[in-house]
Amino acid sequence: GESVGLHLPTLSVQEGDNSIINCAYSNSASDYFIWYKQESGKGPQFIIDIRSNMDKRQGQRVTVLLNKTVKHLSLQIAATQPGDSAVYFCAERRSNQFYFGTGTSLTVIP
Amino acid sequence: NAGVTQTPKFQVLKTGQSMTLQCAQDMNHEYMSWYRQDPGMGLRLIHYSVGAGITDQGEVPNGYNVSRSTTEDFPLRLLSAAPSQTSVYFCASSLNTEAFFGQGTRLTVV
């Protein structure tokens, strides 16, 4: 079966600190890895993606790192804000299908 | 520009009943998909479509049918509802790796 999982189900950080959310995957055939944010009662929202032949990609306040050697993906959020509180999912794309992890709940402490 | 519109937002069905979850997008995306989200399971792909007239099965297709007669619409049909289909359902339309999700349908089968 597919295996896109997260190391920690919950994460609490102080406002202003950096957050790191981790994800492990098992299938090397995926061509893209994607991070989504889901706020309570809403559908997931795209944050950033990274192609499988890249190691790092930066967006606005976010950085995604991909380590293919150990099949590990991380999302770094700089200067975490209260509005960043949500559940974060990693996902991988393989053969026109998307496989999602189980999610990490991020709580930002004011 | 409404994005992805799902209806209904909430639904209660009796075991054995059938129903159709509606999904429409106005972004002219070729790729559309349906997911179910269960606690601790993340999102799982039910069916997807890469364009009008083309549909394919995802991870958990049993008990669901789809059709794609137009680019805009991608309805999901439950043929004979079962309690195991109690879940939150999300429709998405995608441009490459960026998926735009609807607000979800919370379905309870009793």
mmCIF file of C-alpha atoms in Angstrom:
data_model
loop_
_atom_site.group_PDB
_atom_site.id
_atom_site.type_symbol
_atom_site.label_atom_id
_atom_site.label_comp_id
_atom_site.label_asym_id
_atom_site.label_seq_id
_atom_site.Cartn_x
_atom_site.Cartn_y
_atom_site.Cartn_z
ATOM 1 C CA GLY A 1 0.000 0.000 0.000
ATOM 2 C CA GLU A 2 0.945 3.681 -0.161
ATOM 3 C CA SER A 3 2.862 5.236 2.650
ATOM 4 C CA VAL A 4 2.970 8.965 3.044
ATOM 5 C CA GLY A 5 3.145 9.638 6.728
ATOM 6 C CA LEU A 6 4.112 12.275 9.204
ATOM 7 C CA HIS A 7 6.487 11.894 12.118
ATOM 8 C CA LEU A 8 4.450 13.962 14.575
ATOM 9 C CA PRO A 9 0.691 14.354 14.664
ATOM 10 C CA THR A 10 0.818 17.661 16.601
ATOM 11 C CA LEU A 11 3.228 20.559 16.829
ATOM 12 C CA SER A 12 3.085 23.643 19.051
ATOM 13 C CA VAL A 13 5.318 26.650 18.432
ATOM 14 C CA GLN A 14 5.641 30.124 19.840
ATOM 15 C CA GLU A 15 4.561 32.986 17.636
ATOM 16 C CA GLY A 16 7.580 34.312 15.782
ATOM 17 C CA ASP A 17 9.512 31.046 15.949
ATOM 18 C CA ASN A 18 10.209 28.872 12.943
ATOM 19 C CA SER A 19 8.162 25.711 12.415
ATOM 20 C CA ILE A 20 9.335 22.497 10.823
ATOM 21 C CA ILE A 21 6.833 19.878 9.731
ATOM 22 C CA ASN A 22 8.174 16.547 8.570
ATOM 23 C CA CYS A 23 6.894 13.880 6.231
ATOM 24 C CA ALA A 24 8.176 10.461 5.211
ATOM 25 C CA TYR A 25 7.344 8.726 1.969
ATOM 26 C CA SER A 26 8.101 5.272 0.662
ATOM 27 C CA ASN A 27 7.571 5.356 -3.108
ATOM 28 C CA SER A 28 10.420 6.728 -5.198
ATOM 29 C CA ALA A 29 8.299 6.890 -8.368
ATOM 30 C CA SER A 30 6.562 10.127 -7.348
ATOM 31 C CA ASP A 31 7.442 13.076 -9.563
ATOM 32 C CA TYR A 32 6.163 15.878 -7.340
ATOM 33 C CA PHE A 33 5.703 16.452 -3.627
ATOM 34 C CA ILE A 34 3.218 18.997 -2.413
ATOM 35 C CA TRP A 35 2.274 20.666 0.875
ATOM 36 C CA TYR A 36 -1.274 21.687 1.731
ATOM 37 C CA LYS A 37 -2.739 23.640 4.626
ATOM 38 C CA GLN A 38 -6.213 22.894 5.924
ATOM 39 C CA GLU A 39 -8.020 25.209 8.302
ATOM 40 C CA SER A 40 -10.925 23.964 10.335
ATOM 41 C CA GLY A 41 -14.067 23.468 8.263
ATOM 42 C CA LYS A 42 -12.363 24.249 4.976
ATOM 43 C CA GLY A 43 -10.857 22.365 2.095
ATOM 44 C CA PRO A 44 -7.067 22.009 1.825
ATOM 45 C CA GLN A 45 -5.169 24.922 0.321
ATOM 46 C CA PHE A 46 -2.030 24.549 -1.792
ATOM 47 C CA ILE A 47 1.128 25.953 -0.214
ATOM 48 C CA ILE A 48 4.090 24.866 -2.272
ATOM 49 C CA ASP A 49 5.366 21.980 -4.357
ATOM 50 C CA ILE A 50 8.746 20.562 -5.247
ATOM 51 C CA ARG A 51 9.756 18.442 -8.176
ATOM 52 C CA SER A 52 11.441 15.164 -7.349
ATOM 53 C CA ASN A 53 14.714 16.213 -9.006
ATOM 54 C CA MET A 54 15.066 19.218 -6.681
ATOM 55 C CA ASP A 55 16.346 19.418 -3.098
ATOM 56 C CA LYS A 56 14.944 22.739 -1.987
ATOM 57 C CA ARG A 57 12.354 25.253 -2.982
ATOM 58 C CA GLN A 58 11.440 28.518 -1.324
ATOM 59 C CA GLY A 59 8.216 30.437 -1.285
ATOM 60 C CA GLN A 60 6.893 33.295 0.756
ATOM 61 C CA ARG A 61 7.921 32.448 4.362
ATOM 62 C CA VAL A 62 7.998 28.744 3.485
ATOM 63 C CA THR A 63 10.749 26.405 2.377
ATOM 64 C CA VAL A 64 10.349 22.796 1.336
ATOM 65 C CA LEU A 65 13.281 20.407 1.568
ATOM 66 C CA LEU A 66 13.410 17.038 -0.129
ATOM 67 C CA ASN A 67 15.876 14.342 0.862
ATOM 68 C CA LYS A 68 15.495 11.489 -1.572
ATOM 69 C CA THR A 69 18.186 9.399 0.104
ATOM 70 C CA VAL A 70 16.085 8.916 3.213
ATOM 71 C CA LYS A 71 12.735 9.610 1.517
ATOM 72 C CA HIS A 72 11.991 12.607 3.706
ATOM 73 C CA LEU A 73 10.175 15.857 3.031
ATOM 74 C CA SER A 74 9.909 18.876 5.292
ATOM 75 C CA LEU A 75 8.089 22.174 5.338
ATOM 76 C CA GLN A 76 9.703 25.058 7.141
ATOM 77 C CA ILE A 77 7.595 28.080 8.055
ATOM 78 C CA ALA A 78 9.539 31.179 9.037
ATOM 79 C CA ALA A 79 8.308 33.569 11.737
ATOM 80 C CA THR A 80 5.196 31.511 12.457
ATOM 81 C CA GLN A 81 2.032 33.552 12.888
ATOM 82 C CA PRO A 82 -1.313 32.732 14.551
ATOM 83 C CA GLY A 83 -2.853 32.452 11.078
ATOM 84 C CA ASP A 84 -0.537 29.530 10.386
ATOM 85 C CA SER A 85 -2.436 27.376 12.891
ATOM 86 C CA ALA A 86 -3.921 24.569 10.808
ATOM 87 C CA VAL A 87 -3.407 20.970 9.767
ATOM 88 C CA TYR A 88 -0.629 20.493 7.233
ATOM 89 C CA PHE A 89 -0.585 17.636 4.763
ATOM 90 C CA CYS A 90 2.162 16.406 2.522
ATOM 91 C CA ALA A 91 1.144 14.738 -0.711
ATOM 92 C CA GLU A 92 2.891 13.046 -3.578
ATOM 93 C CA ARG A 93 1.926 12.785 -7.215
ATOM 94 C CA ARG A 94 2.384 9.516 -9.014
ATOM 95 C CA SER A 95 0.817 8.438 -12.321
ATOM 96 C CA ASN A 96 -1.876 11.139 -12.258
ATOM 97 C CA GLN A 97 -2.856 10.243 -8.700
ATOM 98 C CA PHE A 98 -2.223 12.150 -5.504
ATOM 99 C CA TYR A 99 -1.487 10.411 -2.206
ATOM 100 C CA PHE A 100 -1.866 12.351 1.014
ATOM 101 C CA GLY A 101 -0.312 11.884 4.407
ATOM 102 C CA THR A 102 -2.334 11.850 7.609
ATOM 103 C CA GLY A 103 -1.545 15.447 8.590
ATOM 104 C CA THR A 104 0.191 17.407 11.338
ATOM 105 C CA SER A 105 -1.761 19.832 13.459
ATOM 106 C CA LEU A 106 0.197 23.040 14.017
ATOM 107 C CA THR A 107 -0.781 25.271 16.938
ATOM 108 C CA VAL A 108 0.795 28.695 17.260
ATOM 109 C CA ILE A 109 1.029 29.972 20.810
ATOM 110 C CA PRO A 110 0.711 33.786 21.062
ATOM 111 C CA ASN B 1 -14.782 33.405 -10.185
ATOM 112 C CA ALA B 2 -16.281 30.859 -7.756
ATOM 113 C CA GLY B 3 -13.517 28.230 -7.997
ATOM 114 C CA VAL B 4 -14.803 24.801 -6.959
ATOM 115 C CA THR B 5 -18.394 24.537 -5.763
ATOM 116 C CA GLN B 6 -19.672 21.471 -3.951
ATOM 117 C CA THR B 7 -23.235 20.723 -2.986
ATOM 118 C CA PRO B 8 -24.693 19.834 -0.584
ATOM 119 C CA LYS B 9 -22.597 20.879 2.430
ATOM 120 C CA PHE B 10 -24.292 18.368 4.733
ATOM 121 C CA GLN B 11 -26.273 15.209 4.061
ATOM 122 C CA VAL B 12 -27.727 12.386 6.113
ATOM 123 C CA LEU B 13 -28.612 9.182 4.293
ATOM 124 C CA LYS B 14 -30.140 5.923 5.363
ATOM 125 C CA THR B 15 -28.298 2.730 4.577
ATOM 126 C CA GLY B 16 -29.113 1.632 1.048
ATOM 127 C CA GLN B 17 -30.111 5.048 -0.254
ATOM 128 C CA SER B 18 -28.397 6.543 -3.244
ATOM 129 C CA MET B 19 -27.366 10.124 -3.850
ATOM 130 C CA THR B 20 -25.187 12.339 -5.984
ATOM 131 C CA LEU B 21 -22.654 14.826 -4.683
ATOM 132 C CA GLN B 22 -22.284 17.690 -7.105
ATOM 133 C CA CYS B 23 -19.027 19.401 -8.019
ATOM 134 C CA ALA B 24 -18.501 22.233 -10.467
ATOM 135 C CA GLN B 25 -15.456 24.333 -11.322
ATOM 136 C CA ASP B 26 -15.129 27.476 -13.406
ATOM 137 C CA MET B 27 -11.359 27.470 -13.922
ATOM 138 C CA ASN B 28 -11.374 25.336 -17.083
ATOM 139 C CA HIS B 29 -9.131 22.734 -15.450
ATOM 140 C CA GLU B 30 -8.870 19.393 -17.151
ATOM 141 C CA TYR B 31 -8.052 17.397 -14.005
ATOM 142 C CA MET B 32 -10.730 16.873 -11.375
ATOM 143 C CA SER B 33 -10.849 14.487 -8.451
ATOM 144 C CA TRP B 34 -12.860 13.296 -5.463
ATOM 145 C CA TYR B 35 -11.428 12.505 -2.032
ATOM 146 C CA ARG B 36 -12.789 11.324 1.227
ATOM 147 C CA GLN B 37 -11.319 12.482 4.508
ATOM 148 C CA ASP B 38 -11.632 10.339 7.601
ATOM 149 C CA PRO B 39 -10.115 11.047 11.038
ATOM 150 C CA GLY B 40 -6.488 9.929 11.163
ATOM 151 C CA MET B 41 -6.544 8.824 7.515
ATOM 152 C CA GLY B 42 -5.796 11.998 5.625
ATOM 153 C CA LEU B 43 -7.380 12.366 2.194
ATOM 154 C CA ARG B 44 -7.858 9.323 0.026
ATOM 155 C CA LEU B 45 -8.512 9.496 -3.691
ATOM 156 C CA ILE B 46 -11.797 7.958 -4.808
ATOM 157 C CA HIS B 47 -11.964 8.743 -8.529
ATOM 158 C CA TYR B 48 -10.346 11.214 -10.840
ATOM 159 C CA SER B 49 -10.690 12.546 -14.365
ATOM 160 C CA VAL B 50 -8.058 13.951 -16.699
ATOM 161 C CA GLY B 51 -10.644 15.488 -19.029
ATOM 162 C CA ALA B 52 -14.210 15.321 -20.273
ATOM 163 C CA GLY B 53 -15.217 11.765 -21.079
ATOM 164 C CA ILE B 54 -12.318 10.226 -19.153
ATOM 165 C CA THR B 55 -12.508 8.866 -15.621
ATOM 166 C CA ASP B 56 -10.362 6.493 -13.607
ATOM 167 C CA GLN B 57 -10.287 4.848 -10.200
ATOM 168 C CA GLY B 58 -8.259 6.042 -7.271
ATOM 169 C CA GLU B 59 -7.339 4.305 -4.012
ATOM 170 C CA VAL B 60 -10.858 3.698 -2.686
ATOM 171 C CA PRO B 61 -13.345 3.550 -5.600
ATOM 172 C CA ASN B 62 -15.683 0.807 -4.376
ATOM 173 C CA GLY B 63 -19.257 1.974 -3.838
ATOM 174 C CA TYR B 64 -18.810 5.150 -5.881
ATOM 175 C CA ASN B 65 -19.359 6.074 -9.508
ATOM 176 C CA VAL B 66 -18.360 9.181 -11.424
ATOM 177 C CA SER B 67 -18.908 10.678 -14.843
ATOM 178 C CA ARG B 68 -17.392 13.651 -16.653
ATOM 179 C CA SER B 69 -19.653 14.797 -19.447
ATOM 180 C CA THR B 70 -18.334 18.366 -19.365
ATOM 181 C CA THR B 71 -15.107 20.039 -18.278
ATOM 182 C CA GLU B 72 -16.964 21.929 -15.551
ATOM 183 C CA ASP B 73 -18.864 19.153 -13.750
ATOM 184 C CA PHE B 74 -17.715 16.016 -11.970
ATOM 185 C CA PRO B 75 -20.504 14.424 -9.906
ATOM 186 C CA LEU B 76 -19.895 11.590 -7.456
ATOM 187 C CA ARG B 77 -22.631 8.992 -7.056
ATOM 188 C CA LEU B 78 -23.143 6.721 -4.091
ATOM 189 C CA LEU B 79 -25.080 3.752 -5.397
ATOM 190 C CA SER B 80 -26.190 2.169 -2.115
ATOM 191 C CA ALA B 81 -24.955 4.088 0.906
ATOM 192 C CA ALA B 82 -23.281 2.194 3.740
ATOM 193 C CA PRO B 83 -22.240 3.411 7.219
ATOM 194 C CA SER B 84 -18.598 2.962 6.142
ATOM 195 C CA GLN B 85 -19.154 5.814 3.677
ATOM 196 C CA THR B 86 -19.720 8.287 6.491
ATOM 197 C CA SER B 87 -17.001 10.820 5.825
ATOM 198 C CA VAL B 88 -16.191 14.291 4.593
ATOM 199 C CA TYR B 89 -15.948 14.419 0.811
ATOM 200 C CA PHE B 90 -13.854 16.909 -1.102
ATOM 201 C CA CYS B 91 -13.868 17.647 -4.772
ATOM 202 C CA ALA B 92 -10.842 19.285 -6.353
ATOM 203 C CA SER B 93 -9.823 20.639 -9.704
ATOM 204 C CA SER B 94 -6.150 20.882 -10.519
ATOM 205 C CA LEU B 95 -3.722 22.774 -12.652
ATOM 206 C CA ASN B 96 -0.568 20.663 -12.655
ATOM 207 C CA THR B 97 0.204 19.999 -8.988
ATOM 208 C CA GLU B 98 -1.916 22.785 -7.524
ATOM 209 C CA ALA B 99 -5.315 21.472 -6.505
ATOM 210 C CA PHE B 100 -8.198 23.777 -5.660
ATOM 211 C CA PHE B 101 -10.577 22.149 -3.225
ATOM 212 C CA GLY B 102 -14.230 22.743 -2.591
ATOM 213 C CA GLN B 103 -15.591 23.370 0.893
ATOM 214 C CA GLY B 104 -16.495 19.730 1.409
ATOM 215 C CA THR B 105 -19.634 17.671 1.977
ATOM 216 C CA ARG B 106 -20.136 16.093 5.369
ATOM 217 C CA LEU B 107 -22.023 12.852 4.780
ATOM 218 C CA THR B 108 -23.492 10.688 7.494
ATOM 219 C CA VAL B 109 -24.972 7.294 6.696
ATOM 220 C CA VAL B 110 -27.208 5.848 9.406
#
